[in-house]
Coordinates of C-alpha atoms in Angstrom, one line a residue:
M21 CA -28.5 10.9 -14.4
I22 CA -27.5 9.6 -11.0
E23 CA -24.3 8.1 -12.3
L24 CA -23.4 11.4 -13.9
V25 CA -24.0 13.2 -10.6
W26 CA -21.7 11.1 -8.5
I27 CA -19.0 10.6 -11.0
G28 CA -19.0 14.2 -12.1
S29 CA -19.0 15.5 -8.5
A30 CA -16.1 13.2 -7.6
Y31 CA -14.2 14.5 -10.6
L32 CA -14.8 18.2 -9.8
M33 CA -13.9 17.9 -6.1
G34 CA -10.9 15.7 -6.9
L35 CA -9.7 18.3 -9.3
V36 CA -10.1 21.1 -6.7
V37 CA -8.1 19.3 -3.9
S38 CA -5.4 18.2 -6.4
R39 CA -4.7 21.9 -7.0
I40 CA -3.8 22.3 -3.4
L41 CA -1.5 19.2 -3.5
L42 CA -4.0 16.9 -1.7
P43 CA -4.7 13.4 -3.1
P44 CA -8.0 13.2 -5.1
L45 CA -9.5 10.7 -2.6
V46 CA -9.9 13.6 -0.2
G47 CA -12.0 15.3 -2.8
Y48 CA -14.1 12.2 -3.2
L49 CA -14.8 12.2 0.5
L50 CA -15.8 15.9 0.3
A51 CA -18.0 15.2 -2.7
G52 CA -20.0 12.7 -0.7
Y53 CA -20.7 15.3 2.1
L54 CA -21.5 17.9 -0.5
L55 CA -24.0 15.7 -2.3
H56 CA -25.6 14.8 1.1
S57 CA -25.9 18.5 1.9
F58 CA -27.9 19.0 -1.4
G59 CA -30.3 16.3 -0.4
W60 CA -28.8 13.4 -2.3
G61 CA -29.0 10.2 -0.3
Q62 CA -27.3 6.9 -0.7
F63 CA -27.6 5.6 -4.3
S64 CA -28.9 2.1 -4.4
A65 CA -26.0 0.7 -6.4
L66 CA -23.2 2.7 -4.8
A67 CA -22.5 0.3 -1.9
H68 CA -22.4 -2.6 -4.3
I69 CA -20.0 -0.8 -6.6
A70 CA -17.8 0.1 -3.6
D71 CA -17.7 -3.5 -2.5
I72 CA -16.5 -4.6 -5.9
G73 CA -13.8 -1.9 -5.8
I74 CA -12.5 -3.2 -2.5
Q75 CA -12.5 -6.8 -3.8
L76 CA -10.5 -5.8 -6.9
L77 CA -8.1 -3.8 -4.7
L78 CA -7.4 -6.8 -2.4
F79 CA -7.2 -9.2 -5.4
S80 CA -4.5 -6.9 -6.8
V81 CA -2.7 -7.1 -3.5
G82 CA -3.0 -10.9 -3.5
L83 CA -1.2 -10.9 -6.8
K84 CA 1.9 -9.3 -5.3
I85 CA 2.3 -11.2 -2.0
K86 CA 3.5 -14.7 -1.0
P87 CA 2.1 -16.6 2.0
A88 CA 5.6 -17.1 3.4
T89 CA 5.9 -13.3 3.9
L90 CA 2.6 -12.9 5.8
I91 CA 3.7 -14.5 9.1
R92 CA 6.6 -12.6 10.7
S93 CA 7.4 -12.1 14.4
E94 CA 7.1 -8.3 14.1
V95 CA 3.7 -8.7 12.5
L96 CA 2.3 -10.8 15.3
S97 CA 3.9 -8.7 18.1
V98 CA 3.1 -5.3 16.6
G99 CA -0.4 -6.2 15.3
G100 CA -1.4 -8.2 18.3
G101 CA 0.1 -5.8 20.8
H102 CA -1.5 -2.7 19.3
L103 CA -4.9 -4.4 19.2
L104 CA -4.8 -5.4 22.8
L105 CA -3.6 -2.1 24.1
V106 CA -6.1 0.0 22.1
T107 CA -8.9 -2.3 23.0
G108 CA -8.1 -2.1 26.7
I109 CA -7.8 1.7 26.8
S110 CA -10.9 2.3 24.7
S111 CA -13.0 -0.1 26.8
L112 CA -12.0 1.8 30.0
V113 CA -12.9 5.2 28.3
F114 CA -16.3 3.9 27.3
F115 CA -16.9 2.5 30.8
W116 CA -16.0 5.9 32.2
L117 CA -18.5 7.5 29.9
D118 CA -21.2 5.2 31.2
E119 CA -21.6 3.5 27.9
Q120 CA -22.4 -0.2 27.9
M121 CA -19.2 -2.1 28.7
S122 CA -19.8 -4.9 26.1
G123 CA -20.6 -2.4 23.4
G124 CA -17.6 -0.2 24.3
L125 CA -15.3 -3.3 24.3
L126 CA -16.5 -4.2 20.8
L127 CA -16.2 -0.7 19.5
G128 CA -12.7 -0.4 21.1
V129 CA -11.6 -3.4 19.0
S130 CA -13.0 -1.9 15.8
L131 CA -11.2 1.4 16.5
A132 CA -7.9 -0.5 16.7
F133 CA -8.2 -1.5 13.0
S134 CA -6.5 0.5 10.3
S135 CA -7.9 1.4 6.9
T136 CA -7.0 -1.4 4.5
V137 CA -8.2 0.6 1.5
L138 CA -6.2 3.7 2.3
A139 CA -3.0 1.9 3.4
I140 CA -2.9 -0.3 0.3
K141 CA -3.7 2.6 -2.0
V142 CA -1.0 4.8 -0.7
L143 CA 1.6 2.0 -0.7
D144 CA 0.5 1.2 -4.3
D145 CA 0.7 4.8 -5.4
N146 CA 4.2 5.1 -3.8
G147 CA 5.4 1.8 -5.4
E148 CA 6.0 0.3 -1.9
L149 CA 3.6 -2.6 -1.9
S150 CA 6.5 -5.1 -2.3
S151 CA 8.9 -3.3 0.0
F152 CA 9.8 -4.7 3.4
H153 CA 7.7 -2.3 5.3
G154 CA 4.9 -2.6 2.7
R155 CA 4.7 -6.4 3.3
D156 CA 4.7 -5.9 7.0
V157 CA 1.9 -3.3 6.8
I158 CA -0.2 -5.6 4.5
S159 CA 0.4 -8.6 6.9
I160 CA -0.8 -6.5 9.9
L161 CA -3.9 -5.4 7.9
I162 CA -4.7 -9.0 7.0
L163 CA -4.4 -10.0 10.7
Q164 CA -6.8 -7.1 11.6
D165 CA -9.2 -8.2 8.9
L166 CA -9.3 -11.7 10.2
I167 CA -10.1 -10.5 13.7
A168 CA -12.7 -8.1 12.3
I169 CA -14.4 -11.0 10.6
G170 CA -14.7 -12.7 13.9
L171 CA -15.9 -9.5 15.6
L172 CA -18.6 -9.0 12.9
A173 CA -19.7 -12.6 13.2
F174 CA -20.1 -12.1 17.0
T175 CA -22.1 -8.9 16.7
D176 CA -24.5 -9.9 14.0
G177 CA -25.0 -13.5 15.2
R178 CA -23.5 -15.1 12.1
Q179 CA -20.6 -17.5 12.4
P180 CA -18.4 -18.8 9.6
T181 CA -19.2 -22.4 8.6
L182 CA -16.7 -25.2 9.2
W183 CA -16.1 -25.2 5.4
A184 CA -14.7 -21.7 5.8
L185 CA -11.4 -23.3 6.6
A186 CA -11.3 -24.5 3.0
L187 CA -10.7 -21.0 1.8
A188 CA -7.1 -21.4 3.0
L189 CA -6.7 -23.9 0.2
I190 CA -7.4 -21.4 -2.6
P191 CA -3.7 -20.3 -2.9
L192 CA -2.8 -23.9 -3.4
L193 CA -4.7 -24.0 -6.6
R194 CA -1.9 -22.3 -8.4
P195 CA -1.6 -24.9 -11.2
L196 CA -5.2 -24.2 -12.2
G197 CA -4.6 -20.4 -12.1
R198 CA -1.5 -20.8 -14.2
L199 CA -3.4 -22.8 -16.7
L200 CA -6.1 -20.2 -17.0
L201 CA -3.4 -17.5 -17.5
Q202 CA -1.8 -19.5 -20.2
V203 CA -5.0 -20.0 -22.3
S204 CA -6.0 -16.3 -21.7
R205 CA -3.4 -14.8 -24.0
N206 CA -5.4 -11.7 -25.0
A207 CA -4.9 -8.7 -22.7
E208 CA -8.7 -8.1 -22.4
L209 CA -9.2 -11.7 -21.5
Q210 CA -6.6 -11.5 -18.8
M211 CA -8.3 -8.5 -17.3
L212 CA -11.7 -10.3 -17.4
L213 CA -10.0 -13.3 -15.8
G214 CA -8.8 -11.1 -12.9
V215 CA -12.2 -9.6 -12.3
T216 CA -13.9 -13.0 -12.5
M217 CA -11.5 -14.6 -10.0
A218 CA -11.8 -11.7 -7.6
L219 CA -15.6 -11.8 -7.7
A220 CA -15.6 -15.6 -7.6
G221 CA -13.4 -15.6 -4.5
G222 CA -15.7 -13.0 -2.9
V223 CA -18.9 -15.0 -3.6
L224 CA -17.4 -18.2 -2.3
A225 CA -16.3 -16.5 0.9
E226 CA -19.7 -14.9 1.4
H227 CA -21.4 -18.3 1.0
L228 CA -19.2 -19.5 3.9
N229 CA -20.2 -16.5 6.0
V230 CA -16.7 -15.0 5.6
S231 CA -15.9 -11.5 4.3
A232 CA -15.8 -11.3 0.5
D233 CA -12.6 -9.2 0.8
I234 CA -10.7 -12.2 2.2
G235 CA -11.9 -14.4 -0.6
A236 CA -10.8 -11.9 -3.2
L237 CA -7.4 -11.6 -1.5
L238 CA -6.9 -15.4 -1.5
S239 CA -7.9 -15.6 -5.2
G240 CA -5.2 -13.1 -6.0
M241 CA -2.6 -15.1 -4.1
M242 CA -3.6 -18.1 -6.3
L243 CA -2.2 -16.2 -9.3
G244 CA 0.6 -14.5 -7.5
G245 CA 4.1 -15.1 -8.6
H246 CA 3.2 -15.8 -12.2
E247 CA 5.1 -13.8 -14.9
K248 CA 1.7 -12.5 -16.2
S249 CA 0.3 -11.5 -12.8
E250 CA 1.9 -8.0 -13.1
Q251 CA 0.1 -7.5 -16.4
I252 CA -3.2 -8.4 -14.8
A253 CA -2.6 -6.0 -12.0
H254 CA -1.7 -3.2 -14.5
K255 CA -4.9 -3.9 -16.5
L256 CA -7.1 -3.9 -13.3
W257 CA -5.6 -0.6 -12.0
G258 CA -7.9 1.8 -13.8
V259 CA -11.0 -0.4 -13.2
K260 CA -10.4 -0.7 -9.4
E261 CA -9.6 3.0 -9.1
L262 CA -13.0 3.9 -10.7
F263 CA -14.9 1.5 -8.4
L264 CA -13.1 2.7 -5.3
I265 CA -14.4 6.2 -5.9
A266 CA -17.8 4.8 -4.9
F267 CA -16.3 3.7 -1.6
F268 CA -15.1 7.1 -0.6
L269 CA -18.3 8.8 -1.8
Q270 CA -20.6 6.6 0.3
I271 CA -18.7 7.6 3.5
G272 CA -19.7 11.2 2.9
L273 CA -23.2 10.3 1.8
T274 CA -23.9 8.8 5.3
G275 CA -24.4 12.4 6.4
L276 CA -22.9 15.0 8.7
P277 CA -23.3 14.6 12.4
N278 CA -24.7 17.2 14.8
K279 CA -22.5 19.4 17.0
E280 CA -22.2 17.0 19.9
Q281 CA -21.5 14.1 17.6
A282 CA -18.9 16.2 15.7
V283 CA -17.1 17.0 19.0
A284 CA -17.0 13.3 19.9
A285 CA -15.6 12.5 16.4
L286 CA -12.9 15.2 16.8
A287 CA -12.0 13.7 20.1
L288 CA -11.4 10.3 18.4
L289 CA -9.3 12.0 15.7
A290 CA -7.2 13.7 18.4
T291 CA -6.2 10.2 19.7
L292 CA -4.9 9.1 16.3
P293 CA -1.4 10.5 16.9
L294 CA -1.3 8.4 20.1
Q295 CA -2.1 5.3 18.0
G296 CA 0.7 6.2 15.6
L297 CA 3.1 6.6 18.5
L298 CA 2.0 3.2 19.8
F299 CA 2.6 1.6 16.5
F300 CA 6.0 3.2 16.2
G301 CA 7.1 2.1 19.7
L302 CA 6.0 -1.5 19.0
F303 CA 7.9 -1.6 15.7
I304 CA 11.0 -0.3 17.4
L305 CA 10.7 -3.0 20.2
A306 CA 10.2 -5.6 17.4
G307 CA 13.7 -4.7 16.1
L308 CA 12.9 -2.5 13.1
R309 CA 14.9 0.6 12.1
A310 CA 13.4 4.0 12.9
R311 CA 12.6 4.7 9.2
T312 CA 10.8 1.4 8.6
A313 CA 8.9 1.9 11.9
F314 CA 7.9 5.4 11.0
V315 CA 6.6 4.9 7.4
S316 CA 4.8 1.7 8.5
S317 CA 3.2 3.5 11.5
V318 CA 2.1 6.4 9.3
A319 CA 0.4 3.9 6.8
L320 CA -1.4 2.3 9.7
T321 CA -2.5 5.4 11.6
T322 CA -6.1 5.6 10.4
Y323 CA -9.5 4.4 11.5
S324 CA -10.7 1.5 9.4
E325 CA -13.7 1.5 7.0
F326 CA -14.5 -1.8 8.7
A327 CA -15.4 0.2 11.8
L328 CA -18.4 1.6 9.9
I329 CA -19.6 -2.0 9.4
T330 CA -19.0 -3.2 12.9
T331 CA -20.5 -0.1 14.5
D332 CA -23.7 -0.6 12.5
A333 CA -23.8 -4.2 13.7
I334 CA -23.2 -3.2 17.3
V335 CA -25.9 -0.6 17.2
K336 CA -28.4 -3.0 15.7
S337 CA -27.6 -5.5 18.5
G338 CA -28.5 -2.8 21.0
L339 CA -25.1 -2.6 22.6
L340 CA -24.6 1.1 21.6
T341 CA -26.8 4.0 20.9
P342 CA -27.6 5.0 17.3
E343 CA -25.6 8.3 17.5
W344 CA -22.4 6.3 17.3
R345 CA -23.1 5.6 13.6
S346 CA -22.6 9.3 12.8
I347 CA -19.6 9.7 15.2
I348 CA -17.7 6.8 13.7
S349 CA -18.6 7.8 10.1
L350 CA -17.0 11.3 10.6
A351 CA -14.0 9.9 12.5
V352 CA -13.3 7.4 9.7
A353 CA -13.7 10.1 7.0
G354 CA -11.5 12.5 8.9
S355 CA -8.8 10.0 9.5
L356 CA -8.7 9.2 5.8
A357 CA -8.6 12.8 4.8
I358 CA -5.7 13.5 7.2
A359 CA -3.7 10.4 6.6
A360 CA -3.7 10.6 2.8
P361 CA -1.5 13.7 2.5
V362 CA 0.6 12.7 5.5
N363 CA 1.4 9.3 3.8
R364 CA 2.3 11.1 0.6
Y365 CA 5.0 13.1 2.4
S366 CA 6.0 10.4 5.0
H367 CA 9.6 10.1 3.7
V368 CA 10.0 13.9 3.7
I369 CA 8.6 14.1 7.3
F370 CA 11.0 11.3 8.4
A371 CA 13.9 13.1 6.9
V372 CA 13.2 16.1 9.2
L373 CA 12.7 13.9 12.3
E374 CA 15.5 11.4 11.5
P375 CA 18.2 12.8 13.8
F376 CA 15.9 12.3 16.8
L377 CA 14.1 9.1 15.8
T378 CA 17.2 7.1 14.9
R379 CA 18.4 7.5 18.5
L380 CA 15.5 5.3 19.6
E381 CA 16.7 2.3 17.6
D382 CA 18.2 -0.7 19.3
K383 CA 21.1 -1.4 17.0
K384 CA 21.8 -4.8 18.5
R385 CA 18.2 -6.1 18.0
L386 CA 17.6 -4.9 14.4
V387 CA 15.9 -7.4 12.1
H388 CA 18.4 -8.9 9.7
I389 CA 16.7 -7.9 6.5
D390 CA 16.1 -4.3 7.8
R391 CA 19.8 -3.7 8.4
I392 CA 21.8 -1.2 6.3
P393 CA 24.6 -2.9 4.4
N394 CA 28.1 -2.1 5.6
S395 CA 29.5 -1.5 2.1
F396 CA 29.0 -2.2 -1.6
G397 CA 32.1 -4.4 -1.6
A398 CA 34.2 -4.3 -4.8
A399 CA 31.3 -3.1 -6.9
E400 CA 32.0 -0.4 -9.5
W401 CA 28.5 -0.2 -10.9
L402 CA 25.2 -0.2 -9.0
V403 CA 21.8 -1.1 -10.5
V404 CA 18.9 0.0 -8.2
G405 CA 15.7 -1.8 -8.9
M406 CA 16.1 -5.4 -10.0
G407 CA 13.0 -5.9 -12.1
R408 CA 13.1 -6.8 -15.8
T409 CA 14.9 -3.6 -16.8
G410 CA 17.3 -3.7 -13.9
T411 CA 18.1 -7.4 -14.4
S412 CA 18.8 -6.8 -18.1
A413 CA 21.2 -3.9 -17.2
Y414 CA 22.9 -6.1 -14.6
A415 CA 23.4 -8.9 -17.2
A416 CA 24.8 -6.5 -19.8
L417 CA 27.3 -5.1 -17.4
H418 CA 28.2 -8.6 -16.1
Q419 CA 28.9 -9.8 -19.7
Q420 CA 31.3 -6.9 -20.0
D421 CA 33.2 -8.2 -17.0
K422 CA 32.2 -5.2 -14.9
L423 CA 31.9 -5.4 -11.1
V424 CA 28.2 -4.8 -10.7
L425 CA 25.9 -5.0 -7.7
G426 CA 22.1 -5.0 -7.6
L427 CA 19.9 -3.2 -5.0
D428 CA 16.2 -3.8 -4.4
A429 CA 13.6 -2.9 -1.8
D430 CA 11.7 -6.1 -2.2
P431 CA 13.1 -9.0 0.0
I432 CA 11.5 -11.6 -2.3
V433 CA 13.2 -10.1 -5.4
V434 CA 16.5 -10.2 -3.5
E435 CA 16.1 -13.8 -2.6
M436 CA 15.2 -14.7 -6.2
Q437 CA 18.2 -12.9 -7.6
L438 CA 20.5 -14.5 -5.1
A439 CA 19.2 -17.9 -6.1
Q440 CA 20.3 -17.1 -9.7
N441 CA 23.8 -16.3 -8.4
R442 CA 23.6 -12.5 -8.9
R443 CA 25.1 -10.1 -6.4
V444 CA 22.1 -8.4 -5.0
I445 CA 21.5 -6.8 -1.6
Y446 CA 18.4 -5.3 0.1
G447 CA 18.1 -1.6 0.3
D448 CA 15.4 1.1 -0.2
S449 CA 16.6 3.9 -2.6
E450 CA 14.5 6.5 -0.7
D451 CA 16.4 5.7 2.5
S452 CA 18.8 8.6 3.3
E453 CA 20.6 6.5 5.9
L454 CA 21.4 4.0 3.1
W455 CA 23.3 6.5 1.0
N456 CA 24.8 8.4 4.0
G457 CA 26.3 5.2 5.5
L458 CA 28.0 3.8 2.4
Q459 CA 31.2 4.7 0.5
L460 CA 30.4 5.8 -3.1
E461 CA 34.0 6.8 -4.1
K462 CA 34.6 3.5 -6.0
I463 CA 31.2 3.6 -7.8
S464 CA 31.6 4.6 -11.4
G465 CA 27.9 4.8 -12.2
V466 CA 24.4 4.2 -10.8
M467 CA 21.5 3.0 -12.9
L468 CA 18.0 3.7 -11.4
T469 CA 15.4 1.5 -13.0
M470 CA 12.6 1.7 -10.3
P471 CA 9.1 2.2 -11.9
D472 CA 8.1 4.9 -9.3
F473 CA 9.1 8.4 -10.3
G474 CA 9.3 9.6 -6.7
A475 CA 11.8 6.9 -5.9
R476 CA 14.0 7.8 -8.9
R477 CA 13.8 11.5 -8.1
S478 CA 14.7 10.9 -4.4
A479 CA 17.6 8.6 -5.2
I480 CA 19.2 11.2 -7.6
T481 CA 18.7 14.0 -5.0
Q482 CA 20.4 12.0 -2.3
L483 CA 23.3 10.9 -4.5
K484 CA 23.9 14.5 -5.4
N485 CA 23.7 15.6 -1.8
R486 CA 26.4 13.1 -1.0
G487 CA 28.6 14.7 -3.6
F488 CA 28.5 11.6 -5.9
K489 CA 30.7 12.3 -9.0
G490 CA 29.9 9.3 -11.1
S491 CA 27.3 8.9 -13.8
I492 CA 23.6 8.5 -13.0
G493 CA 21.3 6.8 -15.6
T494 CA 17.6 6.4 -15.2
L495 CA 14.3 6.0 -16.9
C496 CA 11.5 8.5 -17.7
Y497 CA 7.9 8.0 -19.0
D498 CA 7.0 11.5 -20.1
N499 CA 8.6 14.8 -21.0
D500 CA 8.0 16.4 -17.6
E501 CA 9.9 13.6 -15.9
Y502 CA 12.8 13.9 -18.3
A503 CA 13.3 17.6 -17.7
E504 CA 13.1 17.2 -13.9
L505 CA 15.4 14.2 -13.8
V506 CA 18.0 16.0 -15.9
E507 CA 17.8 19.1 -13.8
L508 CA 18.3 17.0 -10.6
G509 CA 21.5 15.6 -12.0
A510 CA 20.8 12.5 -14.1
R511 CA 23.4 12.3 -16.9
F512 CA 21.6 9.8 -19.0
V513 CA 17.8 9.5 -19.2
I514 CA 15.9 7.3 -21.6
H515 CA 12.2 6.7 -22.3
P516 CA 11.9 2.9 -22.7
L517 CA 9.0 3.0 -25.2
V518 CA 10.7 5.7 -27.3
E519 CA 14.0 3.9 -27.3
A520 CA 12.2 0.7 -28.2
G521 CA 10.7 2.4 -31.3
N522 CA 14.1 3.9 -32.3
L523 CA 15.8 0.5 -31.9
M524 CA 13.1 -1.3 -33.9
A525 CA 13.4 1.2 -36.7
R526 CA 17.2 0.9 -36.9
H527 CA 17.0 -2.9 -37.0
M528 CA 14.4 -2.8 -39.7
L529 CA 16.4 -0.4 -41.9
N530 CA 19.4 -2.7 -41.6
I531 CA 17.5 -5.8 -42.8
K532 CA 18.8 -6.8 -46.2

């Protein structure tokens, strides 16, 4: 009965908000508050289910990242600079409010953290986890999580054991991970392997007094880079989505604050744009383009779910009054509800602000990988999205002695393709500055093979806005996508699975 109530209420509220073009997770938050208003308290198993969901989410992230991409100068300067500035300002405010200075300092640190769950979820939904700005956002979140672990250890009296350093060795066990993947040939076994490794990493980390989330992330990195890791991530997608519903529900189930507490929470929400501006300024100073800085800042402009945990620990230690539990709970919930739709339309918002924001760039200090290419060179054909489909299209054109150039938003993919002597450059297809700054007259055709529908739709729109006269070919995965892509201007649209069936039938009929 209880399971039906929380799952059913999440579905109904998610359906309602989706009708007004808001992400379902906003409905899950509202469902939690609604259940609490009807007298439903915290379900005993909900917190445990939510923890599993977060571990599976971070495990999936670990599958897609490489350790070499985590440490960048812009990550340390932006993440560290933002943390120091927000902590200092928050501490002064709490001191002015006559709160305990030590408690205010610790709470100020926790308010500088961004929501790992929301940022990763919106990046995943937008197909931007592997993009340059996606990797930077993830790296900053990991930096914040590591500091949060130390903060939590300080407030609750626990300290990681010396053996906790051994967790850093988990990604080095790649040979074992690859062996397990090789013997787990069945799709269901691969999914179970992923869940098992995520939970095992979490359990190991907890035994060492470290957050289970970090253990799950490191376990994912152990399997990252394998050709089957993408299949595991795909299999885990639905499972983690279901478990994460519990996380958003439990925020609402903590209860609504009173009037005074609500005013304090709203005051905290009012400072969020200032945090976003701070992130943006630091990214610009670090040498990133305005677009990269903007979409990264939007993804990070939230209050972290970790603030709920640290606030509870600070209150229990007597450094803050209990009313702060309700204040931070509403502030975190409100920030997630606001940030979700803003992130969904971050590229659209930037397009409106682009003429002003690009003036703030320091053209001489731009990070190399974030620079717009000067030209497409002698290319006549452009393949955007160098995954398996894009690589196959590139190879087919190359075999026909066509001048072809690949484009991808993932710096790691670009490096791998260059290592195989293919002409591939970095570029984000949703970046209007990319298309506006390049000559397209010599391009005969553009093939769009990105998996994300929004990215394909945006690229076609921008090509047509530039007056591109060549052919545009792309993929679709359902009839609605087909109709919209054709209407936007795609001349050739195929459904990969449908075409695979047609091709198989033709080959079979030709067998003698």
